[in-house]
Coordinates of C-alpha atoms and ligand atoms in Angstrom, one line a residue:
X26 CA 98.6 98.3 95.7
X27 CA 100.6 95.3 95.5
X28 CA 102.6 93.4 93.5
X29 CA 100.9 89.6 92.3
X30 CA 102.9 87.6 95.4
X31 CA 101.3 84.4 95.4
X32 CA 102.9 83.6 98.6
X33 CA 100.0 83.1 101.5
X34 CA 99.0 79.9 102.7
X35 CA 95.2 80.0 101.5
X36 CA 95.6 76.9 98.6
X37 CA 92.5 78.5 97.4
X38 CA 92.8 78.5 93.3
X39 CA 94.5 82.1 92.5
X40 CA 90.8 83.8 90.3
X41 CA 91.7 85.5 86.7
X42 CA 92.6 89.3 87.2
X43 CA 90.0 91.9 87.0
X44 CA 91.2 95.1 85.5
X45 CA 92.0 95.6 81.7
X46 CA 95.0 94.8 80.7
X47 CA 95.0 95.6 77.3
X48 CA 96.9 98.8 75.9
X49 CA 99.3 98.7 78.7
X50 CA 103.0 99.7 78.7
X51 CA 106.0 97.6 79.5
X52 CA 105.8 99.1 83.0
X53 CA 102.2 97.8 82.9
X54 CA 100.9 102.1 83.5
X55 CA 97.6 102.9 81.8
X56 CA 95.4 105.7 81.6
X57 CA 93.2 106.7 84.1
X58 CA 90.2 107.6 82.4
X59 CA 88.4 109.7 84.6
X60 CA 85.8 110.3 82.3
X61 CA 84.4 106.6 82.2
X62 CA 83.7 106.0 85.4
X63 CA 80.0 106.3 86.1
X64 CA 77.7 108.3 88.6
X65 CA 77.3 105.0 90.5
X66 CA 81.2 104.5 90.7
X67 CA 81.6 107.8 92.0
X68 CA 78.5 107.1 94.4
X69 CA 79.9 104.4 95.8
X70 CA 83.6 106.1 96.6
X71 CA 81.4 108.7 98.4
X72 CA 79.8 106.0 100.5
X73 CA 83.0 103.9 101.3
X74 CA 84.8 107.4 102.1
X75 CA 82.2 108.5 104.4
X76 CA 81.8 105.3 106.1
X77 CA 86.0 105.2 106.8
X78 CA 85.9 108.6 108.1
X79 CA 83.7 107.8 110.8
X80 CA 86.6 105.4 112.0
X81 CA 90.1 106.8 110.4
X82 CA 90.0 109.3 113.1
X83 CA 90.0 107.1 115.8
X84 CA 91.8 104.4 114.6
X85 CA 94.7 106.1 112.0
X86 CA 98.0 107.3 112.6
X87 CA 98.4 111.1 113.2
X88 CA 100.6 111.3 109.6
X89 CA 97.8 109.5 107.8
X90 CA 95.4 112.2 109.4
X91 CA 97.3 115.1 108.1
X92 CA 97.8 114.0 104.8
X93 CA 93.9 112.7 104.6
X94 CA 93.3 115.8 105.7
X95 CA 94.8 117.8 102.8
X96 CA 93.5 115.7 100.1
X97 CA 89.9 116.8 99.0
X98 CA 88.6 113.2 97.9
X99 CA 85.3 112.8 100.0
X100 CA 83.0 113.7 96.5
X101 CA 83.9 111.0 94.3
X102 CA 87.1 109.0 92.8
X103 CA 90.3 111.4 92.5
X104 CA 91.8 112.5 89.1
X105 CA 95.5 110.8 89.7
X106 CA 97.0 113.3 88.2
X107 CA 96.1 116.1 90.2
X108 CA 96.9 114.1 93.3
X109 CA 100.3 113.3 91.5
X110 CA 101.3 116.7 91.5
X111 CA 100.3 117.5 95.0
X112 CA 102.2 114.5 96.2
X113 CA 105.6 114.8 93.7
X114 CA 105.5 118.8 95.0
X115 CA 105.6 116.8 98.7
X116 CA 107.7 114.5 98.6
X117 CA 108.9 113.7 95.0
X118 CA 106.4 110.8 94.4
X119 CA 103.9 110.2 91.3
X120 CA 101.0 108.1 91.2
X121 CA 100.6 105.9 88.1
X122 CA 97.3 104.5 87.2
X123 CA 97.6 100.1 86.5
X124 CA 95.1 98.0 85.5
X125 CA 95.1 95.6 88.8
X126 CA 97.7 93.6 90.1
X127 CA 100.9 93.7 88.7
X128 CA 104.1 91.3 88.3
X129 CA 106.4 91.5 91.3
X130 CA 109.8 93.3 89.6
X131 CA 107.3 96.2 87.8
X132 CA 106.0 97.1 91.1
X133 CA 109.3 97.1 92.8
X134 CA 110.7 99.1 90.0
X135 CA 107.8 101.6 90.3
X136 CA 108.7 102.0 94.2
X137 CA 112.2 102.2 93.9
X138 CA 111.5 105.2 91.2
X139 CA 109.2 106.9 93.4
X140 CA 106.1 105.9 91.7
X141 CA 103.4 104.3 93.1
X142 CA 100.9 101.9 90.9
X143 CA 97.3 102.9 91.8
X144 CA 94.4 100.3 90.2
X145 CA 91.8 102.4 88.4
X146 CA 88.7 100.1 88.8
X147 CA 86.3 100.6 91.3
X148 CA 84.8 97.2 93.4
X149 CA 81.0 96.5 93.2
X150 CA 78.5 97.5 95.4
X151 CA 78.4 94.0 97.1
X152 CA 82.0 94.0 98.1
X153 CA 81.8 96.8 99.8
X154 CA 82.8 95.2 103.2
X155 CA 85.6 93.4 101.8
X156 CA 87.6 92.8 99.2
X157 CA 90.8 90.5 98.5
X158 CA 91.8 91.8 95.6
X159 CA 93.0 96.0 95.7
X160 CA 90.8 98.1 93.9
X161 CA 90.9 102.0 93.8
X162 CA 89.5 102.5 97.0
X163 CA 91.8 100.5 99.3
X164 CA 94.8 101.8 96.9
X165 CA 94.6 105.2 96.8
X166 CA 92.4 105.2 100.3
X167 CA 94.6 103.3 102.0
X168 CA 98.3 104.0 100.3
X169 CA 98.4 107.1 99.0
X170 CA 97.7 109.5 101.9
X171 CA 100.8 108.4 103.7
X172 CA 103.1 108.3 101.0
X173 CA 102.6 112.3 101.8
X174 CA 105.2 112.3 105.0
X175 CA 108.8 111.8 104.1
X176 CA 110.1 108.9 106.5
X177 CA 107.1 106.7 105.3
X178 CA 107.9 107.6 101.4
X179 CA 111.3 107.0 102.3
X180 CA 110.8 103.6 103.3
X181 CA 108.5 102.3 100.3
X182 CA 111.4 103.2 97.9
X183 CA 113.6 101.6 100.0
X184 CA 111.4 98.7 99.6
X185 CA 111.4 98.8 96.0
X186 CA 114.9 98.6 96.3
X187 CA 114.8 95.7 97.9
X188 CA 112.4 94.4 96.1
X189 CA 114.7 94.2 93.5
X190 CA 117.4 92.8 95.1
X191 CA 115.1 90.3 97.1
X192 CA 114.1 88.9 93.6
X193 CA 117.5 87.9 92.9
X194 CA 118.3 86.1 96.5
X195 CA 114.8 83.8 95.3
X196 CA 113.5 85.7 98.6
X197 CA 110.3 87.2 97.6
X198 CA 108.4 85.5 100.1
X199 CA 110.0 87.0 103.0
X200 CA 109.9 90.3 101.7
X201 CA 106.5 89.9 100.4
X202 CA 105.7 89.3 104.5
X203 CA 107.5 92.6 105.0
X204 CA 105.3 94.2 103.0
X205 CA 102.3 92.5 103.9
X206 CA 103.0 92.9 108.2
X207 CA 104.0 96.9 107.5
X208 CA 102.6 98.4 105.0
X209 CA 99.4 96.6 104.6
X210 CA 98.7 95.3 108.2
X211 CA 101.1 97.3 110.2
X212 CA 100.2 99.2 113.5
X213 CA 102.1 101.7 115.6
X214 CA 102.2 102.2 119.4
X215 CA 102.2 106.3 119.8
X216 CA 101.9 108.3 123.1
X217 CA 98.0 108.3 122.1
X218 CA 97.7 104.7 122.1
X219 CA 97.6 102.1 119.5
X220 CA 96.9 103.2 115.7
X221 CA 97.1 101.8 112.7
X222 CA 99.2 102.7 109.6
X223 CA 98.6 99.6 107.5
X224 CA 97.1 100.3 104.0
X225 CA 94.7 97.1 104.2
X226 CA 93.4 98.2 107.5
X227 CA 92.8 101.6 106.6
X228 CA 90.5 100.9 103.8
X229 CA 88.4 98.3 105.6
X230 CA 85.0 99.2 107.6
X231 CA 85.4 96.3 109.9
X232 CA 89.1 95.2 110.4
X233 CA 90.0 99.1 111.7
X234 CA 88.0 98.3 114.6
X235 CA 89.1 94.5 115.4
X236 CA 92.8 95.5 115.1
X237 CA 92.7 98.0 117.4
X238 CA 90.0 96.6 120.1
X239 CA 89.4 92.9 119.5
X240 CA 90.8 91.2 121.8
X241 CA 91.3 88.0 119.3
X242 CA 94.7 88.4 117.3
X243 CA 98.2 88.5 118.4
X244 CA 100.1 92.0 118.5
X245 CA 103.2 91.4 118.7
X246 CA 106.3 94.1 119.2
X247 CA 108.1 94.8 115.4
X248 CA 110.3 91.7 115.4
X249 CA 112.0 91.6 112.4
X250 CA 113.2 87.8 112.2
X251 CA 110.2 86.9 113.9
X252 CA 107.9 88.6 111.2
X253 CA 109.6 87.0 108.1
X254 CA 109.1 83.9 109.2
X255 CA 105.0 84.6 109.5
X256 CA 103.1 83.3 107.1
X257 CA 99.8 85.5 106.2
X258 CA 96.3 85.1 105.1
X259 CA 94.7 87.3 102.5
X260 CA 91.1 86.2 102.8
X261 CA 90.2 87.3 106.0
X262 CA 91.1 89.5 109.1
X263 CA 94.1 89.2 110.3
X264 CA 95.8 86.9 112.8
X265 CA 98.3 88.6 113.4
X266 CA 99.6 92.0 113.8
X267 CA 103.2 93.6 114.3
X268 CA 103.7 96.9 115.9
X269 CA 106.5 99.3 115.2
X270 CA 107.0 102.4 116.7
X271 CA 107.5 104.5 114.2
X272 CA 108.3 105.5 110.6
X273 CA 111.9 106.5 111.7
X274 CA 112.3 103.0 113.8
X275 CA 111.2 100.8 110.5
X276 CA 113.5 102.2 108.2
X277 CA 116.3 101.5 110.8
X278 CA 115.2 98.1 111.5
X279 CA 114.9 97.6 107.8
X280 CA 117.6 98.9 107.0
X281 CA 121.0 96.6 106.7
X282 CA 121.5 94.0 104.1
X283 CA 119.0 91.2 104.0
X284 CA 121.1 88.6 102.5
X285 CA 122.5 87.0 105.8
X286 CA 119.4 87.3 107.3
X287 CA 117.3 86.0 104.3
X288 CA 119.9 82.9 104.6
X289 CA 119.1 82.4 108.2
X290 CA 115.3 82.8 108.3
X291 CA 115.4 79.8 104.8
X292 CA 116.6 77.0 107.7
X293 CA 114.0 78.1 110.2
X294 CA 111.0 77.0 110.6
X295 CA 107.6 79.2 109.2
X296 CA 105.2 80.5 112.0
X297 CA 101.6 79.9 111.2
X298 CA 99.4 83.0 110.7
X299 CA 98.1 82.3 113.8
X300 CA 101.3 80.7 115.9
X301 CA 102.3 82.1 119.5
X302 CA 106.1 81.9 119.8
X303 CA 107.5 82.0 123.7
X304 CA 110.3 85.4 122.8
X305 CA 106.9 87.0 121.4
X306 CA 106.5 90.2 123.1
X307 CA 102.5 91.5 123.0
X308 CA 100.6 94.2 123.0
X309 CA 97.4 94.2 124.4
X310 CA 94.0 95.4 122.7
X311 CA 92.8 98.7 122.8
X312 CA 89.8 99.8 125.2
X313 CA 86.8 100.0 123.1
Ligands
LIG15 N1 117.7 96.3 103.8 C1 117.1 95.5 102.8 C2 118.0 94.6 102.1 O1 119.2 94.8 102.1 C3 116.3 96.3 101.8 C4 115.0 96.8 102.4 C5 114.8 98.0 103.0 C6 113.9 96.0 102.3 C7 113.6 98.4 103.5 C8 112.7 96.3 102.8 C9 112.5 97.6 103.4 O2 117.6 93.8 101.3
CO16 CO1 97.5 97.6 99.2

């Protein structure tokens, strides 16, 4: 999931939201509705989980493993709430079911509450190599298995927190880079090599690979300056990648106040998705 941050570079018109948005609450939560979804949508979870399990063992972080691991998922879309009482027993989160994308403040209010917005609509079968817009498989796929080990739950309410205090400096766009460079494109150098932790990357057949082997885009050492200033695309693999080391390290980078930094980064110039910057410290590809 994340919140409607109309912040990338693509000048691409921004398409109508799918989902339904009617019934909705103020917090923009709906019902799941299990029962509506069809034999094909559950056909099609089956074949988009069995094609990422092939890879997430390779490819994911050991906490993502674990958690994927506990969750029984592989026979069709999840009932939320039975996940959500799984995970709040964990680590005191709740999923809440949302129509699609939602405005920037709801979703950081949801994280800084522990709650994490999970679409309920399935994509079609002819996006089933990618997809810009999150649907239920690269949300609850890709997000929710981590939000299972404390550190990482930890930090996403911390980032709801600062959502919310971001949104009031007028500095959504460098947090939305936060969010976009760690939790939905982040990867982490372990003792086992590189892996990937990043929601976006976990959900995708092809990208898994090419951010962990290609030897195409920049992997550069969590820099936290460096990354706000990094403008992203959302229409294609990634340029760019940061690397932390791990959970503990992000929420410690992350964690003093912003607002001098949010000051400094506004008179700076932006880096390109793709730009190479001399202090950049790199990371080289993976061995296929
Ligand atoms: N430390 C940040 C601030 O003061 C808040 C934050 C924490 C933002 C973790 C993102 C992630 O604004
Ligand atoms: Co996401």
């Amino acid at each position: 999931m994340e919140a409607d941050l109309d912040t990338t570079v693509s000048n691409a018109p921004k398409p109508r939201l799918r989902g339904d948005y009617a019934g909705i609450g103020p917090d923009y939560a709906t019902e799941q509705r299990w029962d509506a979804y069809s034999a094909e949508a559950h056909a099609l979870w089956r074949r988009l989980y069995a094609r990422q399990m092939k890879l997430v063992p390779r490819y994911a972080c050991d906490a993502y493993l674990r958690s994927l691991g506990a969750l029984d998922v592989a026979q069709g879309i999840p009932r939320f709430d039975d996940v959500s009482t799984a995970l709040y027993a964990a680590t005191g989160w709740r999923l809440v079911a949302v129509p699609g994308l939602i405005p920037d403040l709801v979703f950081f209010e949801h994280l800084a509450n522990r709650r994490f917005p999970v679409t309920c609509w399935l994509r079609r079968p002819e996006e089933f190599d990618y997809i810009v817009e999150p649907d239920v498989f690269h949300d609850f796929f890709g997000h929710v298995p981590l939000l299972f080990d404390p550190v990482y739950a930890d930090y996403m309410q911390a980032y709801g927190k600062g959502g919310v205090k971001a949104a009031r400096l007028d500095a959504l766009t460098f947090l939305a880079r936060l969010y976009w460079y760690t939790v939905e494109f982040g990867l982490m150098r372990t003792p086992q090599g590189l892996r990937v932790y990043g929601a976006g990357i976990l959900s995708s057949g092809g990208e898994i690979v090419y951010a962990i082997e290609s030897p195409q885009p920049r992997r550069i050492v969590f820099d936290l300056e460096r990354l706000l200033r990094t403008e992203y695309r959302i229409d294609r693999f990634q340029d760019t990648y940061f690397v932390i080391g791990d959970f503990a390290q992000l929420i410690a980078d992350t964690a003093p106040d912003f607002t001098a930094l949010y000051e400094r980064v506004r008179t700076l110039p932006v880096f390109a998705p793709d730009a190479a910057a001399p202090r950049d410290a790199l990371l080289p590809a993976e061995a296929s």
